[in-house]
mmCIF file of N, CA and C in Angstrom:
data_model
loop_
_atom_site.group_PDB
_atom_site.id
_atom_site.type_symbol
_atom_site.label_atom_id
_atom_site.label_comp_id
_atom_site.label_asym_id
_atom_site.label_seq_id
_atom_site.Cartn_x
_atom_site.Cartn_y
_atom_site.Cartn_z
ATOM 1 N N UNK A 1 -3.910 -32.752 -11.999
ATOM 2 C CA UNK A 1 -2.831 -32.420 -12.922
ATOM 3 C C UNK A 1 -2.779 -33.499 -14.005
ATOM 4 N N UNK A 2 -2.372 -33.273 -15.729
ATOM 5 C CA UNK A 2 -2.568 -33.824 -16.070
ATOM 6 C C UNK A 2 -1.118 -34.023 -16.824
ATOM 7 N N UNK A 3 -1.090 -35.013 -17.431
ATOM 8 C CA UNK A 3 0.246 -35.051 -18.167
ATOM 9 C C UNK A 3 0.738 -33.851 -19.703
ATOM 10 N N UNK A 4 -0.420 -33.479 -19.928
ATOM 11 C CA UNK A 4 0.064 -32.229 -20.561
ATOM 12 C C UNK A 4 0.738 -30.692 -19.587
ATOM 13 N N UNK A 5 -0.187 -30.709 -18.520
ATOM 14 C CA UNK A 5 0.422 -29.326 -17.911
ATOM 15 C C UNK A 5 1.792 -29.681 -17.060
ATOM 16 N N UNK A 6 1.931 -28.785 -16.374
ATOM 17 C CA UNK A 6 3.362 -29.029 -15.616
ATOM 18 C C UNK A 6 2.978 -28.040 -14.214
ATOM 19 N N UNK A 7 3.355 -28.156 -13.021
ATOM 20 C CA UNK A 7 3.869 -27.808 -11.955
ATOM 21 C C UNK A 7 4.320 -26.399 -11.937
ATOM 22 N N UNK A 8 4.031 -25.041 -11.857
ATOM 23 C CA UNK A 8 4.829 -24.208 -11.386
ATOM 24 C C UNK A 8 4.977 -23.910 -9.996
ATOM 25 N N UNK A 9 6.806 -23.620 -9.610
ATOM 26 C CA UNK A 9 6.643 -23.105 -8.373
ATOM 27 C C UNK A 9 7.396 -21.932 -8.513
ATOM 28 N N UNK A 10 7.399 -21.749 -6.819
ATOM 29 C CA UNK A 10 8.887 -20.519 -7.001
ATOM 30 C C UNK A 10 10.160 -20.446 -7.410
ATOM 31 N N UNK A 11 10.661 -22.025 -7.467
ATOM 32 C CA UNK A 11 11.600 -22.301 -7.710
ATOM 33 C C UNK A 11 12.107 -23.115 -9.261
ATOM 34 N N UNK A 12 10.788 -23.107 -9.460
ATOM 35 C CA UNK A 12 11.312 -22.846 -11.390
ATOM 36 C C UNK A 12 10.477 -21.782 -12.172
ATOM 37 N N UNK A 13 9.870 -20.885 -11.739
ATOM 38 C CA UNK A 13 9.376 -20.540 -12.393
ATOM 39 C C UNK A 13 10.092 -19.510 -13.714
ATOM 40 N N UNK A 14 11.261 -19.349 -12.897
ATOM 41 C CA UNK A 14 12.491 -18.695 -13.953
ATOM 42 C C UNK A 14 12.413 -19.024 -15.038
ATOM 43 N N UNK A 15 12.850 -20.693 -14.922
ATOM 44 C CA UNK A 15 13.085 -21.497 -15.955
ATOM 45 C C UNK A 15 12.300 -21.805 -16.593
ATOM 46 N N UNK A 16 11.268 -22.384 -16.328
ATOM 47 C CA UNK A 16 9.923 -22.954 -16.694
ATOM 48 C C UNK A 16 9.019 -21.323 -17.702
ATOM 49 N N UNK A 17 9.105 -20.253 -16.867
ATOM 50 C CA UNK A 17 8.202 -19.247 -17.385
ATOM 51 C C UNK A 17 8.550 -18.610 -17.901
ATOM 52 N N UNK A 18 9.486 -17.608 -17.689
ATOM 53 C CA UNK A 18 10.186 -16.860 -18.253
ATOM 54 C C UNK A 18 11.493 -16.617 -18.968
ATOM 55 N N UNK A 19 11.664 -17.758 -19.105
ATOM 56 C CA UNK A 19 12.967 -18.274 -20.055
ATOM 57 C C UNK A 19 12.330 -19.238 -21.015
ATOM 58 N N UNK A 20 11.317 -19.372 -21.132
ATOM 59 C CA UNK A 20 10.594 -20.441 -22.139
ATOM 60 C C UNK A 20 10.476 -19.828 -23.575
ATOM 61 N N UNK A 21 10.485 -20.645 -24.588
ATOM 62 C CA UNK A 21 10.807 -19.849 -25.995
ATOM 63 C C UNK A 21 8.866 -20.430 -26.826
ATOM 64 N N UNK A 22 8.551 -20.670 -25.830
ATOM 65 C CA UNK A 22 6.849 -20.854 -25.906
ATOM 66 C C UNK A 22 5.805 -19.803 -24.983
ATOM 67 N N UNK A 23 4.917 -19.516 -25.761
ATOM 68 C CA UNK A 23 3.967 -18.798 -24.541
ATOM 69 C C UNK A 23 3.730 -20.038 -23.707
ATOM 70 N N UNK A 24 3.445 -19.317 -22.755
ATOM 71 C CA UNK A 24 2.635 -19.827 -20.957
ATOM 72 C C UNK A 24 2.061 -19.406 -20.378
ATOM 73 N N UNK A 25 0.827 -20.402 -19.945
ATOM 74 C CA UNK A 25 -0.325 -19.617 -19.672
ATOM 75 C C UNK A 25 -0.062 -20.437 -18.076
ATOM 76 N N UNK A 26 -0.068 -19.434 -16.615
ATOM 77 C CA UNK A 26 -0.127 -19.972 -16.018
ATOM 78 C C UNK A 26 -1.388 -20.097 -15.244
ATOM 79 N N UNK A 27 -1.622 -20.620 -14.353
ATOM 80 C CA UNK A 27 -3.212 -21.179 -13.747
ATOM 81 C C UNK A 27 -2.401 -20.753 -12.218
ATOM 82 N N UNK A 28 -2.827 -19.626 -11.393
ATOM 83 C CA UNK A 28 -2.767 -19.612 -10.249
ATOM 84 C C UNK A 28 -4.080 -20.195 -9.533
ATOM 85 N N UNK A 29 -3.570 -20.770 -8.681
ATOM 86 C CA UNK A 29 -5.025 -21.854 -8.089
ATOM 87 C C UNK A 29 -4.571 -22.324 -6.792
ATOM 88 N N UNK A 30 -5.712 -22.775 -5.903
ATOM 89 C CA UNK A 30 -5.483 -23.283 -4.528
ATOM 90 C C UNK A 30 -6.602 -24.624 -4.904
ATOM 91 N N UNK A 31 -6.029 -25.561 -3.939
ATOM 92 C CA UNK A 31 -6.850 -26.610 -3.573
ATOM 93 C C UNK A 31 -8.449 -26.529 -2.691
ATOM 94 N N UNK A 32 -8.791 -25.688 -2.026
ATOM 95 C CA UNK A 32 -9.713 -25.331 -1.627
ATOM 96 C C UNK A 32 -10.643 -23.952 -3.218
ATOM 97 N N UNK A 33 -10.225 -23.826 -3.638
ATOM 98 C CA UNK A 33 -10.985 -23.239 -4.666
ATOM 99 C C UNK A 33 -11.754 -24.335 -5.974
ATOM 100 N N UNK A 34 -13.109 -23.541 -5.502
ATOM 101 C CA UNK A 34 -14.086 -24.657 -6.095
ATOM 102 C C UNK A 34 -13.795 -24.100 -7.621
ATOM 103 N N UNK A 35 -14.088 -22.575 -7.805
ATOM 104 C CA UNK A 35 -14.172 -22.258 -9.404
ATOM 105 C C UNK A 35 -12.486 -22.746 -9.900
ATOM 106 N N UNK A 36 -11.463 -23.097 -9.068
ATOM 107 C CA UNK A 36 -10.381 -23.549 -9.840
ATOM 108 C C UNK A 36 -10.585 -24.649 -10.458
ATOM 109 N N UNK A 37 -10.747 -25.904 -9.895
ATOM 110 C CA UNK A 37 -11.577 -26.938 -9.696
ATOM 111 C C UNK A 37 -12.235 -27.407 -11.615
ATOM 112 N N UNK A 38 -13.147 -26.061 -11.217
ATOM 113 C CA UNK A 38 -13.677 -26.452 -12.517
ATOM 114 C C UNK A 38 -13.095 -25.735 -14.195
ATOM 115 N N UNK A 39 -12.130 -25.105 -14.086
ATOM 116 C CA UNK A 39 -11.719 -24.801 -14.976
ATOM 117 C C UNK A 39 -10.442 -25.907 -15.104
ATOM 118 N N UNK A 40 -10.111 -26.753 -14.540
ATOM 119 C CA UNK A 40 -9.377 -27.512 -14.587
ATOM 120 C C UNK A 40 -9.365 -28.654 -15.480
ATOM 121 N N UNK A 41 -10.178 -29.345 -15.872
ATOM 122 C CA UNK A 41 -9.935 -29.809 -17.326
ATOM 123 C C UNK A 41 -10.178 -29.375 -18.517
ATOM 124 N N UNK A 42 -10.670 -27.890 -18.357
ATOM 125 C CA UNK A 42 -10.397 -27.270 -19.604
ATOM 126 C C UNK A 42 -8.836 -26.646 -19.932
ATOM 127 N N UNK A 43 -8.110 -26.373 -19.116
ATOM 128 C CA UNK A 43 -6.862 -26.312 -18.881
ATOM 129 C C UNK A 43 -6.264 -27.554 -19.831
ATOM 130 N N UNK A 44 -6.464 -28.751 -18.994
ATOM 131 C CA UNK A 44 -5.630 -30.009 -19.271
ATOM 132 C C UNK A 44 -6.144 -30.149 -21.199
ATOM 133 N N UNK A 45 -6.762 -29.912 -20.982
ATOM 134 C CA UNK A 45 -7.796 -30.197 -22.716
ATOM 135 C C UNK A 45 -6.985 -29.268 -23.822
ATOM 136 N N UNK A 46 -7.033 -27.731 -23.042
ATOM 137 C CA UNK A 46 -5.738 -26.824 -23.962
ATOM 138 C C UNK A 46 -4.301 -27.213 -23.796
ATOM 139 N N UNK A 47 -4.309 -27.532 -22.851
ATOM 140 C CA UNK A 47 -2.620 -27.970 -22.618
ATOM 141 C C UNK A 47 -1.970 -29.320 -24.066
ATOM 142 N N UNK A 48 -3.288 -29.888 -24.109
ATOM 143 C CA UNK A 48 -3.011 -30.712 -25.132
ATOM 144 C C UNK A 48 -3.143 -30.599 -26.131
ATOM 145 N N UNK A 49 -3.987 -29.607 -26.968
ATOM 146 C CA UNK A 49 -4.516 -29.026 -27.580
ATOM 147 C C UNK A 49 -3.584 -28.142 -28.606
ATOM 148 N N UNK A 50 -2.162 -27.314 -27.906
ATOM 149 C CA UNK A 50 -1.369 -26.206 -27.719
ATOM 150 C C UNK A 50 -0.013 -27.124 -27.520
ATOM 151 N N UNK A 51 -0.412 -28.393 -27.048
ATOM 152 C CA UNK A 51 1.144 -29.220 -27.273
ATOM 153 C C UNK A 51 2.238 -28.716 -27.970
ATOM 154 N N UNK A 52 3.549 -28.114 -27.634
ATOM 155 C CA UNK A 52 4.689 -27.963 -28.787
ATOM 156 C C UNK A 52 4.565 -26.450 -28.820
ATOM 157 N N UNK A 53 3.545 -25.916 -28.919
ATOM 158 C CA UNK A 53 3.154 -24.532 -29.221
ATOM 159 C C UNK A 53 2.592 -23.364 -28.282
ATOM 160 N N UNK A 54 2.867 -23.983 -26.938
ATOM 161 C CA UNK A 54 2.301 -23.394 -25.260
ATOM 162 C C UNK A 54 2.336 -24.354 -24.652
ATOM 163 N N UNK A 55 2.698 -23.806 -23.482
ATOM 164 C CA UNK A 55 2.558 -24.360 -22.697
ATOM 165 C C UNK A 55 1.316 -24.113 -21.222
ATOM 166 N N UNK A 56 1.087 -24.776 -20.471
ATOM 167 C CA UNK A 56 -0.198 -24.254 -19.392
ATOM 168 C C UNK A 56 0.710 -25.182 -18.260
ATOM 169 N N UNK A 57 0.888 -24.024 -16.764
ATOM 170 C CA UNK A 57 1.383 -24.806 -15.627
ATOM 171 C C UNK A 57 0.251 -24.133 -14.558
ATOM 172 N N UNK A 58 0.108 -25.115 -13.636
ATOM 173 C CA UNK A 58 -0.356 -24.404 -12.361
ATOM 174 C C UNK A 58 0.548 -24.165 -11.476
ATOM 175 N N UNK A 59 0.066 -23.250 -10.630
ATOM 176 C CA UNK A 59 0.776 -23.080 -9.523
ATOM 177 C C UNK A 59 -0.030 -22.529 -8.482
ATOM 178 N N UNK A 60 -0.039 -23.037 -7.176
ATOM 179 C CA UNK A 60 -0.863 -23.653 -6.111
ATOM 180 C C UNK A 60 -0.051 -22.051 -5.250
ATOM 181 N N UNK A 61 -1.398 -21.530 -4.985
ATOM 182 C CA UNK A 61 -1.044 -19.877 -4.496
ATOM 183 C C UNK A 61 -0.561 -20.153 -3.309
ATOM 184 N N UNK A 62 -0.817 -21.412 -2.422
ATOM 185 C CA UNK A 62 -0.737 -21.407 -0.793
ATOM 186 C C UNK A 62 0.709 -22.022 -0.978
ATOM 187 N N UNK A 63 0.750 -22.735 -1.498
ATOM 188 C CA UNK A 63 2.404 -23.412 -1.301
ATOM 189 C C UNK A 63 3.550 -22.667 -2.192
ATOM 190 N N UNK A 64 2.745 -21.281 -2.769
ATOM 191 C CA UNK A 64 4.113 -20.774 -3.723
ATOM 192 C C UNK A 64 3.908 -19.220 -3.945
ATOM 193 N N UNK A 65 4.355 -18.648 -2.797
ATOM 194 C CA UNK A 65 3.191 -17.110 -2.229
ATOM 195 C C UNK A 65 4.353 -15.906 -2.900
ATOM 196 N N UNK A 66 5.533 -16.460 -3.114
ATOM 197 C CA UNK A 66 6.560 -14.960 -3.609
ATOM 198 C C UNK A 66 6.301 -15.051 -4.823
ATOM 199 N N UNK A 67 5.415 -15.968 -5.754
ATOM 200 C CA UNK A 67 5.105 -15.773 -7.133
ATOM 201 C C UNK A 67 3.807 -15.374 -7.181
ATOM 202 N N UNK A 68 3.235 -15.782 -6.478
ATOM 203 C CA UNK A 68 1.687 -14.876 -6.540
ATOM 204 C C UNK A 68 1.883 -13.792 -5.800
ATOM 205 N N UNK A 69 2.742 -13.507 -5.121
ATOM 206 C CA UNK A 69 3.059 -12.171 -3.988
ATOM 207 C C UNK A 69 3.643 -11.150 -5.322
ATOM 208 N N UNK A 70 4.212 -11.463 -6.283
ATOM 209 C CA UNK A 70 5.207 -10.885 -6.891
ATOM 210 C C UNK A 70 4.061 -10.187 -7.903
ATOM 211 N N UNK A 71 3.153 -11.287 -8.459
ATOM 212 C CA UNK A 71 2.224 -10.932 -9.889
ATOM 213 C C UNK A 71 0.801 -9.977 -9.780
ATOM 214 N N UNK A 72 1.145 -10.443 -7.744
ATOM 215 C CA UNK A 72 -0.174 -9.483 -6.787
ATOM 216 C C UNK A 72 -1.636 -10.254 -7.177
ATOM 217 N N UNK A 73 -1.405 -11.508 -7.436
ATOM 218 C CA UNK A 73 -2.748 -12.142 -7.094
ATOM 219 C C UNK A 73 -3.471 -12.262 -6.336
ATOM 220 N N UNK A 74 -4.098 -11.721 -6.647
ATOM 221 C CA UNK A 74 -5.615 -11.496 -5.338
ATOM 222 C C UNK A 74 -6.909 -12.221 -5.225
ATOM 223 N N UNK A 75 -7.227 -12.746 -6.593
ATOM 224 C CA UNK A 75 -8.305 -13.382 -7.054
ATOM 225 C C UNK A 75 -8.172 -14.594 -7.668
ATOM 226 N N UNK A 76 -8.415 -15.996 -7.307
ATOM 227 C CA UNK A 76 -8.286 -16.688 -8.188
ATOM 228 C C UNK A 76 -9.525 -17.563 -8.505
ATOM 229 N N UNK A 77 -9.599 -18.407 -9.758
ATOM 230 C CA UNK A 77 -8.065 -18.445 -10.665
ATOM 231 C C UNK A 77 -7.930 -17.589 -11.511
ATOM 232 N N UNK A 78 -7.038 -17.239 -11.138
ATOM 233 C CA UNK A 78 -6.031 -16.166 -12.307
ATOM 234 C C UNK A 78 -5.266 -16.716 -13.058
ATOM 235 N N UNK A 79 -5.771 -16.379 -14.501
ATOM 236 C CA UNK A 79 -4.465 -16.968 -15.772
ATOM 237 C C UNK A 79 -3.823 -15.906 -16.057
ATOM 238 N N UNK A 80 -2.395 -16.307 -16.355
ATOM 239 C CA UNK A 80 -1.549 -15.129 -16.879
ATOM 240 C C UNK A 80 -0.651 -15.572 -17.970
ATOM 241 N N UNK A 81 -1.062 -14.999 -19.275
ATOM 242 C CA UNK A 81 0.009 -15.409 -20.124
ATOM 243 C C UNK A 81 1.153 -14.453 -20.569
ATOM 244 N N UNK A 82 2.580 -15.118 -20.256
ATOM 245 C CA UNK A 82 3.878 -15.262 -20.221
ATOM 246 C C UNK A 82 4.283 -15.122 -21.805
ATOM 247 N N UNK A 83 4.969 -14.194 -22.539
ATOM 248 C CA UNK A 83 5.265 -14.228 -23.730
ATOM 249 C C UNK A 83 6.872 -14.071 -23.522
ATOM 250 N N UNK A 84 7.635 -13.985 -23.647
ATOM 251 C CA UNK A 84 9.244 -13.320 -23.972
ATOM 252 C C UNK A 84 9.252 -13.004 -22.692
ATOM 253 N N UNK A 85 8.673 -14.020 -21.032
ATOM 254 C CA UNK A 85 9.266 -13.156 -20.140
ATOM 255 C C UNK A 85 8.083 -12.431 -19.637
ATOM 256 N N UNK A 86 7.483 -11.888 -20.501
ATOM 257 C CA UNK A 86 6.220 -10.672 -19.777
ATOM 258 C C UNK A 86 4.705 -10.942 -19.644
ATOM 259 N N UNK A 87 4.074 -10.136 -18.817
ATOM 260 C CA UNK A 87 2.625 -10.900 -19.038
ATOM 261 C C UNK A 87 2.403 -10.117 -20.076
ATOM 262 N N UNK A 88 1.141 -10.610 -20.839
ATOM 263 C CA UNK A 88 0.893 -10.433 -22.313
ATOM 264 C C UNK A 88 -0.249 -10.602 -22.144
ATOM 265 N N UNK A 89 -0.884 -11.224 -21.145
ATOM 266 C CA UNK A 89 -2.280 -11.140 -20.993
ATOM 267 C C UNK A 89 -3.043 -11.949 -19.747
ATOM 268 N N UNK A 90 -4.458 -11.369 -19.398
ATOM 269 C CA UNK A 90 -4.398 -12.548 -17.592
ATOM 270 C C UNK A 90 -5.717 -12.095 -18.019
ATOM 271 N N UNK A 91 -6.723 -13.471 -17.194
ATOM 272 C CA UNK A 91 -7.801 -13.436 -16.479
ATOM 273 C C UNK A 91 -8.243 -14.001 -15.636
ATOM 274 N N UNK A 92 -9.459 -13.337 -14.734
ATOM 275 C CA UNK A 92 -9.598 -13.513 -13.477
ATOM 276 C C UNK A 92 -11.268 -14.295 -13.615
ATOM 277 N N UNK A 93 -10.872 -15.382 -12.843
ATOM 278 C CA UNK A 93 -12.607 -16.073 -12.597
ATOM 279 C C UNK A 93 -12.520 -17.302 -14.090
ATOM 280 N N UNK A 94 -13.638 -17.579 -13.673
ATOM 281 C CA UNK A 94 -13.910 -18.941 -15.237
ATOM 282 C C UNK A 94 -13.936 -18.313 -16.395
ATOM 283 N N UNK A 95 -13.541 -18.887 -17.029
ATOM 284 C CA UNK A 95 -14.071 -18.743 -18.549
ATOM 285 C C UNK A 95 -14.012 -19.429 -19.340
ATOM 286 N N UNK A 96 -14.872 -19.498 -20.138
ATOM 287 C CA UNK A 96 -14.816 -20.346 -21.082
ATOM 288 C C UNK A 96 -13.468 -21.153 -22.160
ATOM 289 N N UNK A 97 -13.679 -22.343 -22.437
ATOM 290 C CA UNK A 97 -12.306 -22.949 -23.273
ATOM 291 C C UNK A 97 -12.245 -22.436 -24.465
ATOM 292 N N UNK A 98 -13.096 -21.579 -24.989
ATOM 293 C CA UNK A 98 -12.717 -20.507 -26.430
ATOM 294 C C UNK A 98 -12.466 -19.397 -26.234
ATOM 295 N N UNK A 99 -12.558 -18.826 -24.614
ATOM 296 C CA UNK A 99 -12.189 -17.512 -24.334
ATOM 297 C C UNK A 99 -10.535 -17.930 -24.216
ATOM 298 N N UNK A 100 -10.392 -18.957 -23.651
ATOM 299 C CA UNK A 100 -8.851 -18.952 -23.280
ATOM 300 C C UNK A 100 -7.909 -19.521 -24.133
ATOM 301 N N UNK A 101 -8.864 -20.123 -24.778
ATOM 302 C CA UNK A 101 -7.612 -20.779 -26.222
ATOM 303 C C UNK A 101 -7.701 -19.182 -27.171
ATOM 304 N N UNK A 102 -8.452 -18.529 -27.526
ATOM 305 C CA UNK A 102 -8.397 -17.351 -28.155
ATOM 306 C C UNK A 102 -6.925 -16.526 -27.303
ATOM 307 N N UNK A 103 -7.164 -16.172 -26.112
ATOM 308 C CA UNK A 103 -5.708 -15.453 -25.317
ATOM 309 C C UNK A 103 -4.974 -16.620 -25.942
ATOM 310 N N UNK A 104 -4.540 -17.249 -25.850
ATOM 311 C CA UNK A 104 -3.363 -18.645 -26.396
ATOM 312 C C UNK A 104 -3.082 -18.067 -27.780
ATOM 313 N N UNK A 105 -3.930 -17.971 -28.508
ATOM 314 C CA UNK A 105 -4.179 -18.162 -29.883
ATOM 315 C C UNK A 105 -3.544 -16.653 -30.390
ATOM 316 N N UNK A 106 -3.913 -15.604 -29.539
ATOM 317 C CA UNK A 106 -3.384 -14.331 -30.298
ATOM 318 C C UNK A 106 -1.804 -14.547 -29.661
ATOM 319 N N UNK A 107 -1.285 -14.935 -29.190
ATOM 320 C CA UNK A 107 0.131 -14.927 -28.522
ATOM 321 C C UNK A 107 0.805 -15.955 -29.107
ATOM 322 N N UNK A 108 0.630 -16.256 -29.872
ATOM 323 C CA UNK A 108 1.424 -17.215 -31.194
ATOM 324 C C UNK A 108 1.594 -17.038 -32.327
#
């Protein structure tokens, strides 16, 4: 984790996600996932990148299961970006840091 992203759990994600007056891109991820792993400082790299103007949180599927239970994550890592409240857009598996700053980029 880096000092640009932030922590999602179940218990802010209210606040933190869907009450946010910024898009959010969240990172569902487990600690045993290798492909999370590696999309992970491309994350921290957009998070800084998007400073002021998005935000990027993870949230750890094993320790926070009624928010991935809720969004029906099945596959990770799964990004999902958060606009006004709604998803607005998600993907599943790696991808590249111009595939995902582009999703960032049209939601602003």
């Amino acid at each position: 984790m880096s000092e640009n992203t932030f922590v999602a759990t179940d218990q802010n994600f209210e606040e933190e996600v869907i009450k946010s007056t910024v898009p959010v891109v969240i990172d569902f991820w487990a600690a045993w996932c290798g492909p999370c792993k590696m999309i992970a400082p491309t994350l921290d790299e957009l998070a800084q990148e998007f400073a002021g103007k998005a935000k990027i949180g993870k949230l750890n599927v094993d320790e926070n299961r009624e928010i991935a239970g809720k969004y029906g994550i099945r596959g990770i890592p799964s990004l999902l970006l958060f606009k006004d409240g709604e998803i607005k857009d998600q993907m599943v598996g790696v991808h590249s840091k111009q595939e995902i700053s582009n999703m960032i980029s049209k939601s602003l």
